[in-house]
mmCIF file of C-alpha atoms in Angstrom:
data_model
loop_
_atom_site.group_PDB
_atom_site.id
_atom_site.type_symbol
_atom_site.label_atom_id
_atom_site.label_comp_id
_atom_site.label_asym_id
_atom_site.label_seq_id
_atom_site.Cartn_x
_atom_site.Cartn_y
_atom_site.Cartn_z
ATOM 1 C CA MET S 1 128.486 -252.248 -17.931
ATOM 2 C CA ILE S 2 130.735 -250.657 -20.580
ATOM 3 C CA ALA S 3 130.064 -249.106 -23.828
ATOM 4 C CA GLU S 4 131.970 -248.464 -27.185
ATOM 5 C CA ILE S 5 131.261 -244.931 -28.336
ATOM 6 C CA ILE S 6 132.478 -243.202 -31.448
ATOM 7 C CA PRO S 7 133.454 -239.753 -30.368
ATOM 8 C CA PHE S 8 132.546 -236.976 -33.094
ATOM 9 C CA ILE S 9 135.807 -235.564 -33.468
ATOM 10 C CA ARG S 10 138.338 -235.785 -36.020
ATOM 11 C CA LEU S 11 140.643 -238.933 -35.095
ATOM 12 C CA PRO S 12 143.325 -240.895 -37.037
ATOM 13 C CA ARG S 13 141.416 -243.812 -38.746
ATOM 14 C CA GLN S 14 143.154 -246.536 -36.439
ATOM 15 C CA LEU S 15 141.226 -244.994 -33.622
ATOM 16 C CA ALA S 16 137.419 -246.100 -34.003
ATOM 17 C CA THR S 17 135.751 -246.436 -30.607
ATOM 18 C CA PHE S 18 136.303 -245.771 -27.265
ATOM 19 C CA THR S 19 135.281 -247.630 -24.087
ATOM 20 C CA TYR S 20 133.314 -245.721 -21.374
ATOM 21 C CA ALA S 21 131.719 -246.972 -18.356
ATOM 22 C CA VAL S 22 127.700 -246.991 -17.978
ATOM 23 C CA PRO S 23 126.462 -245.290 -14.793
ATOM 24 C CA VAL S 24 124.133 -247.319 -12.883
ATOM 25 C CA GLU S 25 121.281 -244.558 -13.368
ATOM 26 C CA LEU S 26 121.634 -244.687 -17.159
ATOM 27 C CA ALA S 27 122.231 -248.651 -17.697
ATOM 28 C CA GLY S 28 118.381 -249.317 -18.238
ATOM 29 C CA HIS S 29 117.961 -246.583 -20.598
ATOM 30 C CA LEU S 30 121.238 -246.676 -23.134
ATOM 31 C CA ALA S 31 120.935 -248.715 -26.344
ATOM 32 C CA ILE S 32 122.946 -248.866 -29.415
ATOM 33 C CA GLY S 33 122.352 -246.007 -31.809
ATOM 34 C CA GLN S 34 121.954 -243.105 -29.233
ATOM 35 C CA TYR S 35 123.917 -239.909 -28.920
ATOM 36 C CA VAL S 36 125.685 -239.442 -25.536
ATOM 37 C CA LYS S 37 127.796 -236.960 -23.818
ATOM 38 C CA ILE S 38 131.075 -238.039 -22.723
ATOM 39 C CA PRO S 39 134.454 -236.609 -21.398
ATOM 40 C CA PHE S 40 137.257 -236.450 -23.887
ATOM 41 C CA ARG S 41 140.370 -235.303 -22.860
ATOM 42 C CA THR S 42 139.825 -231.604 -21.198
ATOM 43 C CA GLN S 43 136.287 -231.423 -22.945
ATOM 44 C CA LYS S 44 132.936 -232.596 -23.150
ATOM 45 C CA ILE S 45 131.574 -234.020 -26.814
ATOM 46 C CA PHE S 46 129.132 -235.763 -28.142
ATOM 47 C CA GLY S 47 129.527 -239.608 -29.194
ATOM 48 C CA LEU S 48 127.427 -242.514 -30.853
ATOM 49 C CA VAL S 49 126.963 -245.742 -28.698
ATOM 50 C CA VAL S 50 128.049 -248.870 -31.062
ATOM 51 C CA GLU S 51 128.094 -251.458 -28.396
ATOM 52 C CA ILE S 52 127.380 -252.337 -24.860
ATOM 53 C CA LYS S 53 129.069 -255.101 -23.019
ATOM 54 C CA PRO S 54 128.490 -256.511 -19.370
ATOM 55 C CA ASN S 55 132.421 -256.003 -18.362
ATOM 56 C CA GLN S 56 134.207 -254.237 -15.439
ATOM 57 C CA THR S 57 134.448 -250.469 -15.267
ATOM 58 C CA ASN S 58 137.509 -250.328 -13.521
ATOM 59 C CA GLY S 59 139.335 -247.027 -14.002
ATOM 60 C CA LEU S 60 137.224 -245.613 -17.038
ATOM 61 C CA LYS S 61 135.587 -242.349 -17.498
ATOM 62 C CA SER S 62 131.756 -242.444 -17.281
ATOM 63 C CA ILE S 63 129.101 -241.476 -19.557
ATOM 64 C CA GLU S 64 127.525 -238.159 -18.780
ATOM 65 C CA LYS S 65 124.225 -238.038 -20.322
ATOM 66 C CA ILE S 66 122.050 -239.333 -22.963
ATOM 67 C CA ILE S 67 121.225 -236.974 -25.579
ATOM 68 C CA ASN S 68 118.757 -238.553 -27.449
ATOM 69 C CA PRO S 69 116.117 -241.662 -25.835
ATOM 70 C CA ILE S 70 115.445 -243.021 -29.176
ATOM 71 C CA PRO S 71 118.110 -244.736 -31.097
ATOM 72 C CA LEU S 72 118.795 -242.967 -34.338
ATOM 73 C CA ILE S 73 120.399 -246.111 -36.027
ATOM 74 C CA GLY S 74 120.550 -249.874 -35.672
ATOM 75 C CA HIS S 75 123.527 -252.317 -35.487
ATOM 76 C CA ASP S 76 123.169 -253.107 -39.377
ATOM 77 C CA TYR S 77 123.812 -249.171 -40.065
ATOM 78 C CA ILE S 78 127.045 -248.988 -37.847
ATOM 79 C CA GLU S 79 128.248 -252.287 -39.724
ATOM 80 C CA TYR S 80 127.623 -250.515 -43.003
ATOM 81 C CA LEU S 81 129.485 -247.098 -41.759
ATOM 82 C CA LYS S 82 132.479 -249.437 -40.615
ATOM 83 C CA LYS S 83 132.793 -250.840 -44.287
ATOM 84 C CA VAL S 84 132.355 -247.295 -45.646
ATOM 85 C CA ALA S 85 135.180 -246.138 -43.322
ATOM 86 C CA GLY S 86 137.425 -248.684 -44.471
ATOM 87 C CA PHE S 87 136.500 -248.666 -48.140
ATOM 88 C CA TYR S 88 137.522 -244.786 -48.155
ATOM 89 C CA GLY S 89 140.543 -245.043 -45.342
ATOM 90 C CA VAL S 90 138.993 -242.486 -43.205
ATOM 91 C CA SER S 91 138.117 -242.566 -39.461
ATOM 92 C CA LEU S 92 134.702 -244.024 -38.243
ATOM 93 C CA SER S 93 134.098 -240.823 -36.472
ATOM 94 C CA ILE S 94 134.119 -238.739 -39.440
ATOM 95 C CA VAL S 95 132.158 -241.016 -41.604
ATOM 96 C CA SER S 96 129.501 -241.287 -38.809
ATOM 97 C CA ALA S 97 129.524 -237.445 -38.330
ATOM 98 C CA LEU S 98 128.494 -236.941 -41.958
ATOM 99 C CA ALA S 99 126.041 -239.862 -42.240
ATOM 100 C CA LEU S 100 124.093 -238.974 -39.235
ATOM 101 C CA PRO S 101 121.767 -235.705 -38.311
ATOM 102 C CA PRO S 102 124.113 -232.818 -37.207
ATOM 103 C CA LEU S 103 124.259 -231.847 -33.303
ATOM 104 C CA GLN S 104 124.177 -228.170 -32.486
ATOM 105 C CA SER S 105 125.663 -228.158 -28.999
ATOM 106 C CA GLN S 106 124.242 -224.650 -28.240
ATOM 107 C CA LYS S 107 120.773 -225.837 -28.957
ATOM 108 C CA ILE S 108 120.915 -228.854 -26.332
ATOM 109 C CA THR S 109 120.531 -227.791 -22.793
ATOM 110 C CA ASP S 110 121.759 -229.966 -19.830
#
């Protein structure tokens, strides 16, 4: 199983989502609209799950942790954020980070 995730970092507007493998232990708990912790380059950052697919996971990095068990937004709101990002010509990661409650990594324990 794989998940499309919006990483919460500044990205060029062409890079909307990244694909990550869903570990077996998280597969039954992962849902669209949840915050997750993901590896991105050399750091660990937060992201938003926007799509889940039953594809192969060959060579993909894995989601590390689900931050909130209850999804914050639904599919309709994600589509709305995509339209807003396109209208203003900015990346989906910036629009998502501004539209959702802030995450303070120092207050989240592992």
